[in-house]
Amino acid sequence: MSLYNLNLNLNRLRHFVEVVESGSFTAAAKKLGLGKAIVSHQVAKLEGELGAALLVRTTRSLQVTEAGQRFYENAAEILDQAERAVQELQHEQEVPSGLLTVTAPEDYGQCVVAKALMRLRVKYPKIRVNAVFTDEKLDQLKEKIDVSIRVGWLEDSSAIARKIGSFQQFTVASPQYVEAMGPVSTPTDLQDKDWIYHCKLPAGISWRTAEGEEVQFVLQNPPITVWNTLTSHACALSHGGLCLLPSFQVREDLASGRLQRVLPDWHHKEGGIYALFPNSRFRPAKTRVFVEELIKTHKEARDVF
């Protein structure tokens, strides 16, 4: 007979185990805080479900049958394992520990998430980290991902998400390219320049001033096409031309002078950083402390500007 064919529950197991260990229904009921009749009824239902006599009752004594003794030993072990499982889960909910799997885009992962994870490990050494930095959007349930970081604009507004912060987009180039390009005053002056185009982003670029003036144009046959911002960044550092990069990726380059902002008075649409979670009511402590650490690390990166 399989457990699937039984209407078996842990409460009845506990009632039976307590009766065996206490030696009587009266003592077991007192320890459980229940009426004697309730405990007796539950044990009788358990025997009915199992189709076996577990206890022999007389007016003066209570004896455990041979089958009941074997069942008691196994049931006591099951209850002990269940108790340990509950305690371990509660401990994980309260104390950050266990394996934390995080996925993030390569650029943001390398620039911000990696730093946050290493800080987390210093604070909570019982956390083990599995960091997956890829521009692919992985299936959270299938890949058992605790937190997925999304950069840009959320496509699914129904997702369980928390906003980590925001980022700016900058048009940048190396000082050598800026010098060779010559003076420019408006975005339209840049339309026919050498652009490093990220093919996963729209070909249309929008610009806006603080006063609300707006310019848009579409890149036509850019000389360099790439598939991710890490390659865009490398090409820009190698004087390949203009490119649009997130602020968190170029902050150190701008501070050191390796890259320069082009037309800094003109701005692009701001993007967001989001943490996405599996559809669950509860989040373990390891997830909560990671998100808080990431918020701090992201804010430090943004405060540079």
Short mmCIF file of C-alpha atoms in Angstrom, two decimals:
data_model
loop_
_atom_site.label_atom_id
_atom_site.label_comp_id
_atom_site.label_asym_id
_atom_site.label_seq_id
_atom_site.Cartn_x
_atom_site.Cartn_y
_atom_site.Cartn_z
CA MET A 1 0.00 0.00 0.00
CA SER A 2 1.39 3.39 -1.02
CA LEU A 3 1.23 6.63 0.94
CA TYR A 4 -0.69 8.01 -2.02
CA ASN A 5 -3.51 5.59 -1.20
CA LEU A 6 -3.66 6.65 2.45
CA ASN A 7 -5.30 9.64 4.02
CA LEU A 8 -2.30 9.77 6.36
CA ASN A 9 -1.21 12.89 8.19
CA LEU A 10 1.58 13.75 10.59
CA ASN A 11 -0.81 14.68 13.39
CA ARG A 12 -2.08 11.12 13.65
CA LEU A 13 1.48 9.80 13.59
CA ARG A 14 2.37 12.18 16.40
CA HIS A 15 -0.66 11.14 18.45
CA PHE A 16 0.27 7.47 18.07
CA VAL A 17 3.97 8.04 18.87
CA GLU A 18 3.06 10.09 21.93
CA VAL A 19 0.71 7.36 23.21
CA VAL A 20 3.46 4.75 22.85
CA GLU A 21 6.08 6.94 24.53
CA SER A 22 3.75 8.12 27.31
CA GLY A 23 2.34 4.67 28.01
CA SER A 24 -1.33 5.72 28.06
CA PHE A 25 -3.92 7.77 26.23
CA THR A 26 -4.44 9.93 29.30
CA ALA A 27 -0.77 10.90 29.61
CA ALA A 28 -0.43 11.44 25.85
CA ALA A 29 -3.53 13.65 25.74
CA LYS A 30 -2.20 15.76 28.60
CA LYS A 31 1.15 16.25 26.88
CA LEU A 32 -0.49 17.10 23.57
CA GLY A 33 -2.97 19.46 25.22
CA LEU A 34 -5.93 17.55 23.81
CA GLY A 35 -8.85 15.55 25.18
CA LYS A 36 -8.32 11.83 25.71
CA ALA A 37 -11.24 11.02 23.40
CA ILE A 38 -9.67 13.00 20.56
CA VAL A 39 -6.33 11.19 20.84
CA SER A 40 -8.07 7.80 21.03
CA HIS A 41 -10.19 8.64 17.99
CA GLN A 42 -7.17 9.74 15.94
CA VAL A 43 -5.21 6.58 16.73
CA ALA A 44 -8.25 4.46 15.86
CA LYS A 45 -8.53 6.26 12.49
CA LEU A 46 -4.84 5.62 11.88
CA GLU A 47 -5.32 1.90 12.53
CA GLY A 48 -8.30 1.92 10.17
CA GLU A 49 -6.31 3.59 7.40
CA LEU A 50 -3.43 1.16 7.84
CA GLY A 51 -5.66 -1.88 8.22
CA ALA A 52 -3.59 -3.08 11.19
CA ALA A 53 -3.89 -3.15 14.97
CA LEU A 54 -1.17 -0.98 16.50
CA LEU A 55 -2.27 -1.08 20.14
CA VAL A 56 -4.05 -3.58 22.38
CA ARG A 57 -6.25 -1.74 24.88
CA THR A 58 -7.55 -3.16 28.16
CA THR A 59 -9.17 -1.42 31.11
CA ARG A 60 -5.90 -1.51 33.01
CA SER A 61 -3.10 -1.52 30.43
CA LEU A 62 -2.01 -0.57 26.97
CA GLN A 63 0.24 -2.77 24.90
CA VAL A 64 1.91 -2.18 21.57
CA THR A 65 1.50 -4.95 19.00
CA GLU A 66 4.47 -6.33 17.07
CA ALA A 67 3.32 -4.45 13.97
CA GLY A 68 2.70 -1.38 16.11
CA GLN A 69 6.25 -1.46 17.47
CA ARG A 70 7.76 -1.55 13.99
CA PHE A 71 5.42 1.19 12.86
CA TYR A 72 6.26 3.27 15.94
CA GLU A 73 9.99 3.13 15.23
CA ASN A 74 9.51 4.24 11.63
CA ALA A 75 6.92 6.87 12.54
CA ALA A 76 9.16 8.35 15.23
CA GLU A 77 11.96 8.65 12.67
CA ILE A 78 9.61 10.30 10.17
CA LEU A 79 8.49 12.86 12.75
CA ASP A 80 12.08 13.55 13.74
CA GLN A 81 13.07 14.13 10.11
CA ALA A 82 10.06 16.39 9.57
CA GLU A 83 10.99 18.41 12.65
CA ARG A 84 14.58 18.80 11.45
CA ALA A 85 13.36 19.84 7.99
CA VAL A 86 11.14 22.54 9.50
CA GLN A 87 13.92 23.79 11.78
CA GLU A 88 16.42 23.94 8.91
CA LEU A 89 13.96 25.84 6.74
CA GLN A 90 13.19 28.30 9.53
CA HIS A 91 16.91 28.75 10.11
CA GLU A 92 17.46 29.53 6.42
CA GLN A 93 14.62 32.05 6.55
CA GLU A 94 16.25 33.80 9.53
CA VAL A 95 19.99 33.32 8.92
CA PRO A 96 21.42 33.97 5.44
CA SER A 97 22.89 30.67 4.27
CA GLY A 98 22.83 28.14 1.46
CA LEU A 99 23.35 28.40 -2.29
CA LEU A 100 22.35 31.73 -3.88
CA THR A 101 21.95 31.59 -7.65
CA VAL A 102 21.91 34.98 -9.37
CA THR A 103 21.72 35.79 -13.06
CA ALA A 104 22.44 39.19 -14.59
CA PRO A 105 23.44 40.71 -17.94
CA GLU A 106 27.18 40.46 -18.54
CA ASP A 107 27.90 44.17 -18.36
CA TYR A 108 25.95 44.92 -15.19
CA GLY A 109 27.02 41.63 -13.68
CA GLN A 110 30.72 42.38 -14.08
CA CYS A 111 30.45 46.06 -13.15
CA VAL A 112 28.09 45.92 -10.14
CA VAL A 113 26.64 42.51 -9.25
CA ALA A 114 30.02 40.78 -8.80
CA LYS A 115 31.09 43.41 -6.28
CA ALA A 116 27.82 43.10 -4.37
CA LEU A 117 28.18 39.30 -4.24
CA MET A 118 31.73 39.48 -2.90
CA ARG A 119 30.67 41.93 -0.21
CA LEU A 120 27.82 39.58 0.66
CA ARG A 121 30.22 36.67 1.09
CA VAL A 122 32.32 38.69 3.54
CA LYS A 123 29.27 39.52 5.64
CA TYR A 124 27.60 36.12 5.37
CA PRO A 125 30.20 33.37 4.81
CA LYS A 126 27.53 30.64 5.03
CA ILE A 127 26.14 31.82 1.69
CA ARG A 128 27.53 30.08 -1.39
CA VAL A 129 27.29 31.97 -4.68
CA ASN A 130 26.42 30.73 -8.17
CA ALA A 131 26.71 33.77 -10.49
CA VAL A 132 25.49 33.40 -14.07
CA PHE A 133 26.31 36.49 -16.13
CA THR A 134 24.66 36.22 -19.53
CA ASP A 135 22.55 38.40 -21.78
CA GLU A 136 20.14 35.50 -22.25
CA LYS A 137 16.94 35.57 -20.19
CA LEU A 138 16.99 32.29 -18.32
CA ASP A 139 13.96 30.43 -16.98
CA GLN A 140 13.96 31.08 -13.22
CA LEU A 141 12.06 27.94 -12.25
CA LYS A 142 13.83 25.56 -14.61
CA GLU A 143 17.30 26.86 -13.73
CA LYS A 144 16.47 27.25 -10.01
CA ILE A 145 17.45 30.93 -10.00
CA ASP A 146 16.87 32.89 -6.79
CA VAL A 147 17.23 36.38 -8.32
CA SER A 148 17.29 37.50 -11.95
CA ILE A 149 18.59 41.00 -12.64
CA ARG A 150 17.03 42.87 -15.56
CA VAL A 151 18.54 46.03 -17.01
CA GLY A 152 16.54 48.50 -19.07
CA TRP A 153 12.76 48.37 -19.24
CA LEU A 154 10.63 45.52 -17.94
CA GLU A 155 8.63 43.81 -20.68
CA ASP A 156 6.33 41.95 -18.27
CA SER A 157 4.69 44.30 -15.79
CA SER A 158 3.16 41.32 -13.94
CA ALA A 159 6.55 39.98 -12.90
CA ILE A 160 7.39 39.89 -9.20
CA ALA A 161 10.09 42.52 -9.17
CA ARG A 162 11.82 45.10 -7.03
CA LYS A 163 13.48 48.13 -8.52
CA ILE A 164 17.15 48.32 -7.55
CA GLY A 165 17.77 51.71 -9.07
CA SER A 166 18.20 53.44 -12.39
CA PHE A 167 20.99 54.28 -14.81
CA GLN A 168 21.75 56.87 -17.44
CA GLN A 169 22.82 56.24 -21.01
CA PHE A 170 25.78 58.20 -22.32
CA THR A 171 27.09 58.71 -25.82
CA VAL A 172 30.83 58.24 -25.43
CA ALA A 173 33.99 57.98 -27.47
CA SER A 174 37.72 57.94 -26.85
CA PRO A 175 39.49 61.33 -26.63
CA GLN A 176 41.39 60.43 -29.81
CA TYR A 177 38.18 59.86 -31.74
CA VAL A 178 36.57 63.02 -30.33
CA GLU A 179 39.57 65.06 -31.48
CA ALA A 180 39.57 63.50 -34.93
CA MET A 181 35.81 63.97 -35.25
CA GLY A 182 36.01 67.72 -34.82
CA PRO A 183 33.53 70.08 -33.14
CA VAL A 184 29.84 69.14 -32.89
CA SER A 185 26.97 71.13 -31.39
CA THR A 186 23.79 69.09 -31.89
CA PRO A 187 22.92 65.39 -32.22
CA THR A 188 22.31 65.77 -35.95
CA ASP A 189 26.03 66.53 -36.31
CA LEU A 190 26.68 62.95 -35.16
CA GLN A 191 24.37 61.11 -37.53
CA ASP A 192 27.01 60.47 -40.20
CA LYS A 193 29.89 59.73 -37.81
CA ASP A 194 31.33 56.29 -37.04
CA TRP A 195 28.95 54.50 -34.70
CA ILE A 196 29.48 51.25 -32.83
CA TYR A 197 25.98 49.80 -33.05
CA HIS A 198 24.61 47.29 -30.51
CA CYS A 199 22.30 45.21 -32.70
CA LYS A 200 20.06 44.17 -29.78
CA LEU A 201 19.13 47.81 -29.18
CA PRO A 202 16.87 49.97 -31.37
CA ALA A 203 18.61 51.64 -34.31
CA GLY A 204 16.76 54.85 -33.48
CA ILE A 205 18.42 57.17 -30.97
CA SER A 206 16.52 59.86 -29.06
CA TRP A 207 18.10 62.92 -27.49
CA ARG A 208 16.57 65.50 -25.18
CA THR A 209 17.78 68.63 -23.40
CA ALA A 210 16.79 69.72 -19.91
CA GLU A 211 14.62 72.37 -21.56
CA GLY A 212 12.65 69.72 -23.48
CA GLU A 213 14.19 70.09 -26.94
CA GLU A 214 14.21 66.69 -28.64
CA VAL A 215 16.04 65.17 -31.62
CA GLN A 216 15.74 61.67 -33.05
CA PHE A 217 17.55 59.86 -35.83
CA VAL A 218 18.06 56.31 -37.07
CA LEU A 219 21.54 54.91 -37.61
CA GLN A 220 22.09 54.07 -41.27
CA ASN A 221 24.67 51.39 -42.11
CA PRO A 222 26.90 51.84 -39.03
CA PRO A 223 30.46 50.65 -39.75
CA ILE A 224 30.67 48.48 -36.61
CA THR A 225 27.93 46.18 -35.34
CA VAL A 226 28.29 44.27 -32.08
CA TRP A 227 26.14 41.92 -30.00
CA ASN A 228 26.74 43.15 -26.46
CA THR A 229 27.84 46.24 -24.54
CA LEU A 230 31.13 44.66 -23.48
CA THR A 231 32.20 44.60 -27.12
CA SER A 232 30.87 48.14 -27.65
CA HIS A 233 32.94 49.26 -24.70
CA ALA A 234 36.09 47.57 -26.00
CA CYS A 235 35.63 49.09 -29.47
CA ALA A 236 35.12 52.57 -28.01
CA LEU A 237 38.30 52.28 -25.93
CA SER A 238 40.11 51.28 -29.12
CA HIS A 239 39.00 54.54 -30.83
CA GLY A 240 36.39 52.80 -33.01
CA GLY A 241 33.84 55.60 -32.81
CA LEU A 242 30.73 56.68 -30.92
CA CYS A 243 28.59 54.35 -28.88
CA LEU A 244 25.75 54.42 -26.39
CA LEU A 245 26.72 52.82 -23.08
CA PRO A 246 25.17 52.61 -19.59
CA SER A 247 26.60 54.88 -16.91
CA PHE A 248 27.58 52.00 -14.61
CA GLN A 249 29.85 50.59 -17.31
CA VAL A 250 31.76 53.74 -18.18
CA ARG A 251 32.00 55.58 -14.84
CA GLU A 252 35.65 54.63 -14.26
CA ASP A 253 36.56 55.38 -17.89
CA LEU A 254 35.01 58.84 -17.67
CA ALA A 255 36.73 59.52 -14.36
CA SER A 256 40.14 58.50 -15.76
CA GLY A 257 39.66 60.19 -19.14
CA ARG A 258 39.83 56.99 -21.18
CA LEU A 259 36.41 57.91 -22.57
CA GLN A 260 34.58 61.21 -22.95
CA ARG A 261 30.91 62.08 -23.04
CA VAL A 262 29.80 63.60 -26.30
CA LEU A 263 27.22 66.40 -26.13
CA PRO A 264 26.78 66.05 -22.33
CA ASP A 265 23.97 68.63 -22.33
CA TRP A 266 21.84 66.24 -24.37
CA HIS A 267 20.38 63.21 -22.59
CA HIS A 268 18.99 59.79 -23.44
CA LYS A 269 16.11 57.90 -21.86
CA GLU A 270 16.92 56.64 -18.37
CA GLY A 271 16.72 52.90 -17.74
CA GLY A 272 15.97 50.82 -14.66
CA ILE A 273 17.64 47.97 -12.79
CA TYR A 274 15.22 45.33 -11.48
CA ALA A 275 15.47 42.20 -9.36
CA LEU A 276 12.98 39.51 -10.43
CA PHE A 277 11.95 36.70 -8.08
CA PRO A 278 10.18 33.35 -8.48
CA ASN A 279 6.45 33.46 -7.81
CA SER A 280 6.50 32.68 -4.08
CA ARG A 281 5.12 34.36 -0.96
CA PHE A 282 8.36 33.89 0.96
CA ARG A 283 11.91 34.89 0.16
CA PRO A 284 14.78 33.31 2.06
CA ALA A 285 17.17 35.47 4.05
CA LYS A 286 19.97 34.91 1.51
CA THR A 287 17.83 36.56 -1.18
CA ARG A 288 16.76 39.48 0.98
CA VAL A 289 20.30 40.40 2.12
CA PHE A 290 21.65 40.10 -1.44
CA VAL A 291 19.08 42.54 -2.79
CA GLU A 292 19.87 45.04 -0.02
CA GLU A 293 23.60 44.72 -0.74
CA LEU A 294 23.00 45.19 -4.46
CA ILE A 295 20.99 48.36 -3.82
CA LYS A 296 23.90 49.80 -1.80
CA THR A 297 26.48 48.83 -4.42
CA HIS A 298 24.40 50.23 -7.26
CA LYS A 299 23.87 53.50 -5.41
CA GLU A 300 27.64 53.88 -4.93
CA ALA A 301 28.17 53.42 -8.65
CA ARG A 302 25.47 55.93 -9.53
CA ASP A 303 26.69 58.50 -6.98
CA VAL A 304 29.85 58.93 -9.06
CA PHE A 305 27.82 61.11 -11.38
#
